Short mmCIF file of C-alpha atoms and ligand atoms in Angstrom, two decimals:
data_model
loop_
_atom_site.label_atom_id
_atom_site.label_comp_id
_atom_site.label_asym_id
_atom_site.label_seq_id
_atom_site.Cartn_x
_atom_site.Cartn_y
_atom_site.Cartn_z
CA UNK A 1281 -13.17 -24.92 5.32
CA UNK A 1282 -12.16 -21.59 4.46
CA UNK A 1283 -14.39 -19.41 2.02
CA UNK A 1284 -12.18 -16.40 0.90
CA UNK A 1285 -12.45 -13.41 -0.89
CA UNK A 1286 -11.45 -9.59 -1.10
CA UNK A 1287 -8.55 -8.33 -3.21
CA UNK A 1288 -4.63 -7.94 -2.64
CA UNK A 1289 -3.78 -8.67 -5.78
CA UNK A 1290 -0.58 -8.81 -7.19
CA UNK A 1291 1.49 -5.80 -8.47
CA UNK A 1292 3.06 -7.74 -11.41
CA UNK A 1293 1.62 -11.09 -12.81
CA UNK A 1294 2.55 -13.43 -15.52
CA UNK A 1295 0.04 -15.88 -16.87
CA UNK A 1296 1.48 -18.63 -18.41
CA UNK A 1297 -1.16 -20.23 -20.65
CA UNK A 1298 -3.81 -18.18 -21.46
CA UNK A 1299 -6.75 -21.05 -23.17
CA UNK A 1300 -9.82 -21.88 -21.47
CA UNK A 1301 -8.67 -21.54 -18.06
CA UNK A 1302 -5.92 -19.14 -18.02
CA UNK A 1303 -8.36 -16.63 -20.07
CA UNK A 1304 -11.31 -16.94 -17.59
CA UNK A 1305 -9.37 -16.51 -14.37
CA UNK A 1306 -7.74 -13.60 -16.24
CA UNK A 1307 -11.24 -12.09 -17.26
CA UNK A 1308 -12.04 -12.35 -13.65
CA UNK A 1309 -9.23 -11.04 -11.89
CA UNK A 1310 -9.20 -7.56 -14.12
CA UNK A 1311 -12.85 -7.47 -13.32
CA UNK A 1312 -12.29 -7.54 -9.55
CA UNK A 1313 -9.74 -4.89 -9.98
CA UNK A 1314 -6.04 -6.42 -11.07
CA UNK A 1315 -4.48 -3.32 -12.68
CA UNK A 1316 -3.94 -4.57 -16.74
CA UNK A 1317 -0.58 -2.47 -16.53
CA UNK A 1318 1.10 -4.93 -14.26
CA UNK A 1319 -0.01 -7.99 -15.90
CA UNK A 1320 2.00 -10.00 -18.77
CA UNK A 1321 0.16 -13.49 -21.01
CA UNK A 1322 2.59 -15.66 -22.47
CA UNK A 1323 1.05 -18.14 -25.19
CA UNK A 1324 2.72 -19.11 -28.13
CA UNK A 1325 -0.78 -19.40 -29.78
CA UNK A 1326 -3.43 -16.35 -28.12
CA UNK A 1327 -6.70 -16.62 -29.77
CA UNK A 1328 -7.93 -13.59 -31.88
CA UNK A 1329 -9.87 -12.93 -29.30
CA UNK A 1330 -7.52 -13.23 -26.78
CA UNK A 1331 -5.07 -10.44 -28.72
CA UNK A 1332 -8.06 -8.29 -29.48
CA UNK A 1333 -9.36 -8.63 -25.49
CA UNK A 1334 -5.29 -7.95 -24.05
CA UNK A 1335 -5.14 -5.02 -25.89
CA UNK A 1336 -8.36 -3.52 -25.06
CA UNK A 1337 -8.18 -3.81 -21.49
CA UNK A 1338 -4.00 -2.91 -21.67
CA UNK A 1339 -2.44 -6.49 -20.92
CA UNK A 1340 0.84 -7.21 -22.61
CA UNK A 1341 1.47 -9.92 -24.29
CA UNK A 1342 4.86 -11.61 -24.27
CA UNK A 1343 7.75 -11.86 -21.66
CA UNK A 1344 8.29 -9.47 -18.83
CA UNK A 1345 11.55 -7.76 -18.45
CA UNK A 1346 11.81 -8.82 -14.67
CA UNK A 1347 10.76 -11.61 -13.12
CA UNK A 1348 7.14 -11.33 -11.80
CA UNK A 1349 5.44 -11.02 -8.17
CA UNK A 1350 2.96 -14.06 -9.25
CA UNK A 1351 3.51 -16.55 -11.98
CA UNK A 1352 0.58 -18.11 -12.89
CA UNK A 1353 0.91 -21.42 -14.70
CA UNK A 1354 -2.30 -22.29 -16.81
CA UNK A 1355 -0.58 -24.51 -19.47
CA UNK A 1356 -1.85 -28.63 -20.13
CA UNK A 1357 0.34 -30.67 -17.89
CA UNK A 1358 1.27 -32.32 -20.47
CA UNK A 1359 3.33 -29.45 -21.66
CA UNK A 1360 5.25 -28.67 -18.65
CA UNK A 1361 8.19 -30.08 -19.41
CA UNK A 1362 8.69 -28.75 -22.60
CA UNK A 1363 7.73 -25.04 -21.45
CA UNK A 1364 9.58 -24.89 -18.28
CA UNK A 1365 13.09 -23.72 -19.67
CA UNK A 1366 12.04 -20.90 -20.79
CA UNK A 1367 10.17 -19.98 -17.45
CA UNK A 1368 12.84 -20.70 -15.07
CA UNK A 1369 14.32 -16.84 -15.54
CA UNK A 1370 10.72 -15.91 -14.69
CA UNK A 1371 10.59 -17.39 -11.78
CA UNK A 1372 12.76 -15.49 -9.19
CA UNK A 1373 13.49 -16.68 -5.34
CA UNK A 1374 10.71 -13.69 -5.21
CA UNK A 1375 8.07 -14.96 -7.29
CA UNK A 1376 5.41 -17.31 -5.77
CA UNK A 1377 4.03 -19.73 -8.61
CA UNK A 1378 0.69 -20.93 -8.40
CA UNK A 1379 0.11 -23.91 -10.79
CA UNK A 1380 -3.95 -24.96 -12.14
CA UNK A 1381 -2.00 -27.86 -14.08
CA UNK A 1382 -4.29 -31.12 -13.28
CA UNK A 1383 -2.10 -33.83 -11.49
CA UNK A 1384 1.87 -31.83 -11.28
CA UNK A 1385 2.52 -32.00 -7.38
CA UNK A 1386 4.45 -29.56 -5.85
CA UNK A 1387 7.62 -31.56 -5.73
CA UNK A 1388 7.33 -31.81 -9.78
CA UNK A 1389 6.88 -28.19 -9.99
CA UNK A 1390 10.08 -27.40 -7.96
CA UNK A 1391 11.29 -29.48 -9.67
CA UNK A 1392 10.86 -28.14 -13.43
CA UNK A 1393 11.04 -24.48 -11.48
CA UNK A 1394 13.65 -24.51 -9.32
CA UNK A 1395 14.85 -20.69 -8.96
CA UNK A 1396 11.14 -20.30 -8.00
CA UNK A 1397 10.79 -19.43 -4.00
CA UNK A 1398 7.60 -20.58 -3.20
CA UNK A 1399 4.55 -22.59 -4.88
CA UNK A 1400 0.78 -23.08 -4.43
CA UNK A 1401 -0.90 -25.82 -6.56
CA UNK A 1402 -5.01 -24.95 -7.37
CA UNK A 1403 -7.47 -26.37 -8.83
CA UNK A 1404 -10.12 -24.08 -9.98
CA UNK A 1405 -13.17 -25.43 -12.53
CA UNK A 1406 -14.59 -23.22 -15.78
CA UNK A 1407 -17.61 -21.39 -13.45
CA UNK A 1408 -14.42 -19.05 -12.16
CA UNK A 1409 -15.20 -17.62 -15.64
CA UNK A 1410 -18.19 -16.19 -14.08
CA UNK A 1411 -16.88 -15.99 -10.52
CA UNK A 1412 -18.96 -19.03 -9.62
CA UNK A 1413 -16.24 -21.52 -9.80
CA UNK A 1414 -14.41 -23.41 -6.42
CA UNK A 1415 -10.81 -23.87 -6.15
CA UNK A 1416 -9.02 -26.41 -3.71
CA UNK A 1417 -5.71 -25.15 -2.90
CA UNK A 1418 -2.84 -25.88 -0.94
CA UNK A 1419 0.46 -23.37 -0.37
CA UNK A 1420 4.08 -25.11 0.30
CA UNK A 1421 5.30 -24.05 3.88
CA UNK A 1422 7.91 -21.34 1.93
CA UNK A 1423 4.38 -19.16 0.59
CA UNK A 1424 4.82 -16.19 3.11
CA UNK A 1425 1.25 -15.60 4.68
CA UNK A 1426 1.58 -12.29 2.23
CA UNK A 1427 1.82 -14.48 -0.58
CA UNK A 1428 -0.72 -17.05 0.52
CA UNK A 1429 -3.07 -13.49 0.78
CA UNK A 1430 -2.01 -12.53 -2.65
CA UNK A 1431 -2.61 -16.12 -4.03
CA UNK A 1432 -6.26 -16.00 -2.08
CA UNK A 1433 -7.33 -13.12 -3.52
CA UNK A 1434 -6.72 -14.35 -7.22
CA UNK A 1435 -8.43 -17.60 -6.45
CA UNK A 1436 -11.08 -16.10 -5.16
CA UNK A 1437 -11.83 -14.00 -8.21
CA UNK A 1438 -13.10 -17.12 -10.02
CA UNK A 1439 -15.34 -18.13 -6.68
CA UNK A 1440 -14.94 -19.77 -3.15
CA UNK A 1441 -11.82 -21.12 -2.25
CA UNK A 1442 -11.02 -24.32 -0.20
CA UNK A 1443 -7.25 -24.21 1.41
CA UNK A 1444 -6.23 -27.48 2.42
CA UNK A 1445 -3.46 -28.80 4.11
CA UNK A 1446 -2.75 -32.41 2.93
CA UNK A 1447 -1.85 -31.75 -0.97
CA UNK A 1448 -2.60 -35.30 -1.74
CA UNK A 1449 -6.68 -34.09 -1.30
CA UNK A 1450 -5.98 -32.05 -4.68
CA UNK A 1451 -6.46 -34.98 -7.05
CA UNK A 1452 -9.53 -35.64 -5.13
CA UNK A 1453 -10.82 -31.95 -5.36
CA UNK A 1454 -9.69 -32.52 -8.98
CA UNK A 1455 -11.78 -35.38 -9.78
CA UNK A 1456 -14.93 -33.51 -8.41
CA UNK A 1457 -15.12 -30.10 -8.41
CA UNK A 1458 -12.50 -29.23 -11.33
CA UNK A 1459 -13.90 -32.04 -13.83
CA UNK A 1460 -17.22 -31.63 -12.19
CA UNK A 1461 -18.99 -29.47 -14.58
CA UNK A 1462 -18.66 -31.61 -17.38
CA UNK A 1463 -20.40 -34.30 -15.91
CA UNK A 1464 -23.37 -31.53 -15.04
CA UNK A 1465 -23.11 -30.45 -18.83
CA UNK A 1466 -23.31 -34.55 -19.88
CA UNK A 1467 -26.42 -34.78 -17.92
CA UNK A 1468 -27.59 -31.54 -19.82
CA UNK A 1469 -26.97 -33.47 -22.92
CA UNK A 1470 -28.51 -36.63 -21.69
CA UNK A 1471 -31.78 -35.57 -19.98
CA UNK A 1472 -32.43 -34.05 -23.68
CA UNK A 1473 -31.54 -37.05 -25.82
CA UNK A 1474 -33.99 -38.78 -23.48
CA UNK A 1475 -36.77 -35.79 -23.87
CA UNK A 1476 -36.27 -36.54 -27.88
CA UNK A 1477 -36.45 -40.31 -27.66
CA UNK A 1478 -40.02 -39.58 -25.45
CA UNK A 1479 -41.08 -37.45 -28.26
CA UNK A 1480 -40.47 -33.58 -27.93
CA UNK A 1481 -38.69 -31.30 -30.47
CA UNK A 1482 -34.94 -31.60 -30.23
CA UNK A 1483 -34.68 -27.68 -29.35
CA UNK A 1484 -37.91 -27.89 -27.00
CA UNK A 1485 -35.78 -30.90 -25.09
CA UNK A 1486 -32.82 -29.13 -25.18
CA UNK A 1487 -34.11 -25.89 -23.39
CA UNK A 1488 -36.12 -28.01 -20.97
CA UNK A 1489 -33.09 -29.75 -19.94
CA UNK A 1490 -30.78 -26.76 -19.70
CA UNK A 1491 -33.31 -24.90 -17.95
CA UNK A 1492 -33.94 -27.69 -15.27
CA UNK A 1493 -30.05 -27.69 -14.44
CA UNK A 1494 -29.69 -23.47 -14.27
CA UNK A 1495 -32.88 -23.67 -12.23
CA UNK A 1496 -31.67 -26.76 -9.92
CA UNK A 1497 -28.23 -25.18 -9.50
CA UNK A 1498 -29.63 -21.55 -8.63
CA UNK A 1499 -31.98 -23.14 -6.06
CA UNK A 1500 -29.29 -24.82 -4.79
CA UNK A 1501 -27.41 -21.65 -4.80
CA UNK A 1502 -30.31 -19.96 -3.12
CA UNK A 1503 -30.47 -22.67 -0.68
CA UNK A 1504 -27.20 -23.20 0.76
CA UNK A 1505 -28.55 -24.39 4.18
CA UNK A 1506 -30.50 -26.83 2.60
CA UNK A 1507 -29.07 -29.67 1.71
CA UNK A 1508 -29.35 -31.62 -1.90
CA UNK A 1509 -31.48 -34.38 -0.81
CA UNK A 1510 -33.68 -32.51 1.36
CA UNK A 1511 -34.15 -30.32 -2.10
CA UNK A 1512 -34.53 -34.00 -3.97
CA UNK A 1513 -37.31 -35.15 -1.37
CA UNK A 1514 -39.29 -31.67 -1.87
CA UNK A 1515 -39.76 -32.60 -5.65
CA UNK A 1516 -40.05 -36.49 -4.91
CA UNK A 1517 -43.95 -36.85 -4.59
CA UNK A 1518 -44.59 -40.30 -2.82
CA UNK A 1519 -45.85 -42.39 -5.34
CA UNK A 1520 -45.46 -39.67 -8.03
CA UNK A 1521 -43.59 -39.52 -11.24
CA UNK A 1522 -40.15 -38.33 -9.36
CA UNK A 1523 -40.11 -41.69 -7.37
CA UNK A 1524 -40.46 -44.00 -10.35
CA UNK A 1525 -37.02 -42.14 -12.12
CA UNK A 1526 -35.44 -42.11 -9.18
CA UNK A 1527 -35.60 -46.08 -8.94
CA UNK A 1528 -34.42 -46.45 -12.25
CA UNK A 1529 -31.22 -44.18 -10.81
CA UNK A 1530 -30.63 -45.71 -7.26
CA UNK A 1531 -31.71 -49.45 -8.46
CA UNK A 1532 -28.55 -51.46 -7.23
CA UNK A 1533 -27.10 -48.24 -6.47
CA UNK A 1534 -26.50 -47.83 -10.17
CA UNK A 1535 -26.12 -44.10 -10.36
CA UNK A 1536 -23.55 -43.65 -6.98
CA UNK A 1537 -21.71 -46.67 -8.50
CA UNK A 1538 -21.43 -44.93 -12.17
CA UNK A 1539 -20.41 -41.69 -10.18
CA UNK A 1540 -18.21 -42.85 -8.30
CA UNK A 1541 -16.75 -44.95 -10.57
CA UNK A 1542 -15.97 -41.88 -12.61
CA UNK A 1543 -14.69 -39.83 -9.85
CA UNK A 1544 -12.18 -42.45 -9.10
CA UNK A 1545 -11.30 -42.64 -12.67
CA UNK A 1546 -10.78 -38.61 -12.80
CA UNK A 1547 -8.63 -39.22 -9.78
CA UNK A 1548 -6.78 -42.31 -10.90
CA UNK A 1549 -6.10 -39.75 -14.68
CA UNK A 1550 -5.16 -36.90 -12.02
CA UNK A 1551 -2.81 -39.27 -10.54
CA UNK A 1552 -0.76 -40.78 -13.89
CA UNK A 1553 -0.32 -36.88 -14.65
CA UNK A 1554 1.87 -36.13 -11.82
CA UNK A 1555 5.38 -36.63 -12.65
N1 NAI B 1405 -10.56 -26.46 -18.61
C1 NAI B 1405 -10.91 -26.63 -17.33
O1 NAI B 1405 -12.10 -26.70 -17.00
C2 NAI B 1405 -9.85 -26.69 -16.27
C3 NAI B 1405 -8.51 -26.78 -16.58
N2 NAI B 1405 -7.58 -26.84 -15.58
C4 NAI B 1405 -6.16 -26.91 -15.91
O2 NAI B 1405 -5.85 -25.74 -16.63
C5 NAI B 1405 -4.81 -26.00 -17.53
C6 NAI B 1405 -5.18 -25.45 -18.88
O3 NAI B 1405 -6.34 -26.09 -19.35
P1 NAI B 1405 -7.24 -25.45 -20.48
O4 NAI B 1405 -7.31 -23.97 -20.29
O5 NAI B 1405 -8.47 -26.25 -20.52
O6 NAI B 1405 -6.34 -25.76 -21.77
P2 NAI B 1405 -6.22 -24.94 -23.12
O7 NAI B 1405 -5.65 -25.88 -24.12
O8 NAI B 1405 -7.52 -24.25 -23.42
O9 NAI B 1405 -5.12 -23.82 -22.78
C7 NAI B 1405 -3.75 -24.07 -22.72
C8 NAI B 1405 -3.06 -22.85 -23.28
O10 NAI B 1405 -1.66 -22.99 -23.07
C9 NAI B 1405 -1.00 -22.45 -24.21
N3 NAI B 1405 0.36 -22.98 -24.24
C10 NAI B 1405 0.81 -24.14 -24.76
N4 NAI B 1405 2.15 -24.23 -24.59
C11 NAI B 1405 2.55 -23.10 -23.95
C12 NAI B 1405 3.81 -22.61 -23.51
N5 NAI B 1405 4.93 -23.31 -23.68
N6 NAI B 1405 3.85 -21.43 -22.87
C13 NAI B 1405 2.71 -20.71 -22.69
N7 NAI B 1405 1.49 -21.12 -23.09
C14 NAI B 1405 1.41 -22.31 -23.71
C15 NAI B 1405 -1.87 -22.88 -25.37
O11 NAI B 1405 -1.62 -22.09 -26.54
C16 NAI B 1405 -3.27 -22.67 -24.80
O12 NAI B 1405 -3.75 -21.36 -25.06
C17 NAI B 1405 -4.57 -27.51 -17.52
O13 NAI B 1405 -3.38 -27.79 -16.83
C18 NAI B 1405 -5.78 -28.07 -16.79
O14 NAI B 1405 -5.43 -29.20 -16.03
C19 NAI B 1405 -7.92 -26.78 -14.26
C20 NAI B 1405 -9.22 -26.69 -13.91
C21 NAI B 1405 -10.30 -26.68 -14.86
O1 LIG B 1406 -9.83 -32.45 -17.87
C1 LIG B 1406 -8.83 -31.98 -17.30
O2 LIG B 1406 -7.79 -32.65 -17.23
C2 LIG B 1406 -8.90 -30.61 -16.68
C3 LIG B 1406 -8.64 -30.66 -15.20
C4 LIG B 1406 -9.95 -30.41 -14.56
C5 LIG B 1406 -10.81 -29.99 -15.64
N1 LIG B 1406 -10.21 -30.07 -16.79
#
C-alpha cells in the first residue's frame, strides 16, 4: 500500500472533461498549488460555473498550442471513441495520459491514443473534491518514475492514493471505492425513509441520518487504527437496541450478500466498459 502525497505537479496540463470529476480534481489540484497559467479544460459544454470559476482563477479554456506535459482524460467512457481524434495531436511521445474513465484498460487507451508515450489509468471517487477521496492507480512500464511522481502528486490532491501493480485490480477498486459513495449516500437516503415510516418529520429524519453517516465516517477517520467492527461492537450493547437491527442486517447474511452482490455488479458494469 502506498499512501502518497506532496506536490510536483505538472508544468502544462490539459483536462479533458471537465463535469463532476474532471472539475473537482481540478478544484483540488489549483488549491494544492498547480499554477492556473499552465493549465488548459477542454469541454465542448463547461458549465456557467465552470467558465465563470476558469476565468477567475486564470485557466484557459480550449486547446493548447503544444501538446501538454499531462493529459488528463475525465470524459464518460462512453465517449472515448468519439473524442479521441481530436486528442491524438495532444498527446505527444512526451505527454503521459492519465485516464479516470471507468472500465478503458490501458491497451484501449493506446489504442484510441497512440502518439501518446506513456499512460496511467486511476480511479479516483467524488470526496477528491474535498481532498478526502482514494484513487487506485496503476502506471504502464513506459511512465518514467518522473512521470509516475508527477501523476502521484495530482492524485493525491483529491486524497490517498493506492498504486497497484496488476491493472486488472482497477475494476475491483472501481466497484468499491470509486462507486462507493453512492452506496454511503443510498443508505443516507434509506436510514431516513425508515426514520419517516417510524414517525419523525421528514427533515428531522433526514438530518438524523446525514448526521449519523458524517459522524460515523469522521470517527472512522479519527480512528484509523481501529477497525470498523471493533467501532460496530462499541455501539452494539448486548441485548440492546443495536443488536436487534443488526440481526435484521446479518440474518442469512442478507446485508454482505446484497453488498456484495452489488460490488460484483459495479465490477461486472466496469468490465463491459472496457473496449
Ligand atoms: N462521478 C464520479 O464519482 C466518478 C467518475 N469517474 C469517471 O470520471 C469520468 C467523468 O465522469 P463524471 O465527471 O461523473 O461525468 P460528467 O458527465 O459530469 O462529465 C463529463 C464531462 O465531459 C465533457 N465532454 C463530453 N465530451 C467531451 C469531449 N469530446 N471532449 C471533452 N469533454 C467532453 C462533458 O461536457 C462533461 O462536462 C467518467 O469516465 C467516470 O467513469 C471516476 C470516478 C468517480
Ligand atoms: O458510475 C460510474 O460509472 C462512475 C465510475 C465510478 C463512479 N462513477
Amino acid at each position: 500500500m502506498t499512501i502518497s502525497g506532496g506536490g510536483d505537479f505538472p508544468a502544462s496540463l490539459l483536462l479533458v472533461g471537465a463535469g463532476r470529476m474532471g472539475s473537482a480534481l481540478l478544484q483540488g489540484w489549483l488549491k494544492l498549488g498547480l499554477d492556473p497559467g499552465g493549465v488548459h479544460v477542454l469541454d465542448p459544454a463547461p458549465s456557467p460555473e465552470l467558465q465563470a470559476f476558469c476565468t477567475t482563477v486564470g485557466v484557459k479554456l480550449g486547446v493548447p498550442a503544444t501538446p501538454p506535459e499531462v493529459l488528463v482524460l475525465a470524459i464518460k467512457p462512453q465517449t472515448l471513441a468519439s473524442a479521441a481524434p481530436a486528442l491524438v495531436s495532444l498527446a505527444a511521445p512526451t505527454t503521459l495520459v492519465i485516464s479516470i474513465l471507468a472500465g478503458k484498460t490501458l491497451k484501449t487507451l493506446a489504442d484510441h491514443l497512440p502518439s501518446a508515450g506513456a499512460f496511467v489509468r486511476a480511479m479516483p471517487n467524488l470526496p477528491a473534491a474535498i481532498g478526502a477521496g482514494i484513487t487506485g492507480a496503476v502506471a504502464d512500464p513506459a511512465v518514467t518514475p518522473e512521470q509516475k511522481r508527477k501523476a502521484d502528486a495530482l492524485l493525491a490532491a483529491g486524497g490517498r492514493v493506492e498504486w497497484l501493480g496488476d491493472e486488472d485490480l482497477i475494476d475491483a477498486v472501481t466497484a468499491v471505492s470509486g462507486s462507493g459513495p453512492a452506496y454511503v449516500f443510498y443508505l443516507a437516503e434509506c436510514l431516513a425513509e425508515a426514520g419517516i415510516v417510524e414517525g419523525l418529520p421528514p427533515a428531522v429524519a433526514e438530518r438524523l441520518a446525514r448526521a449519523t453517516i458524517e459522524g460515523a465516517g469522521a470517527l472512522l477517520a479519527a480512528l484509523p487504527e481501529v477497525a470498523a467492527a471493533k467501532l460496530r461492537a462499541d455501539v452494539t450493547s448486548p441485548g440492546g437496541t443495536t443488536e436487534a437491527a443488526l440481526a435484521e442486517l446479518k440474518g442469512g447474511d442478507a446485508l454482505p450478500k446484497l453488498i456484495a452482490r452489488a460490488v460484483a455488479a459495479a465490477r461486472k458494469r466496469a468490465q463491459q466498459l472496457s473496449g
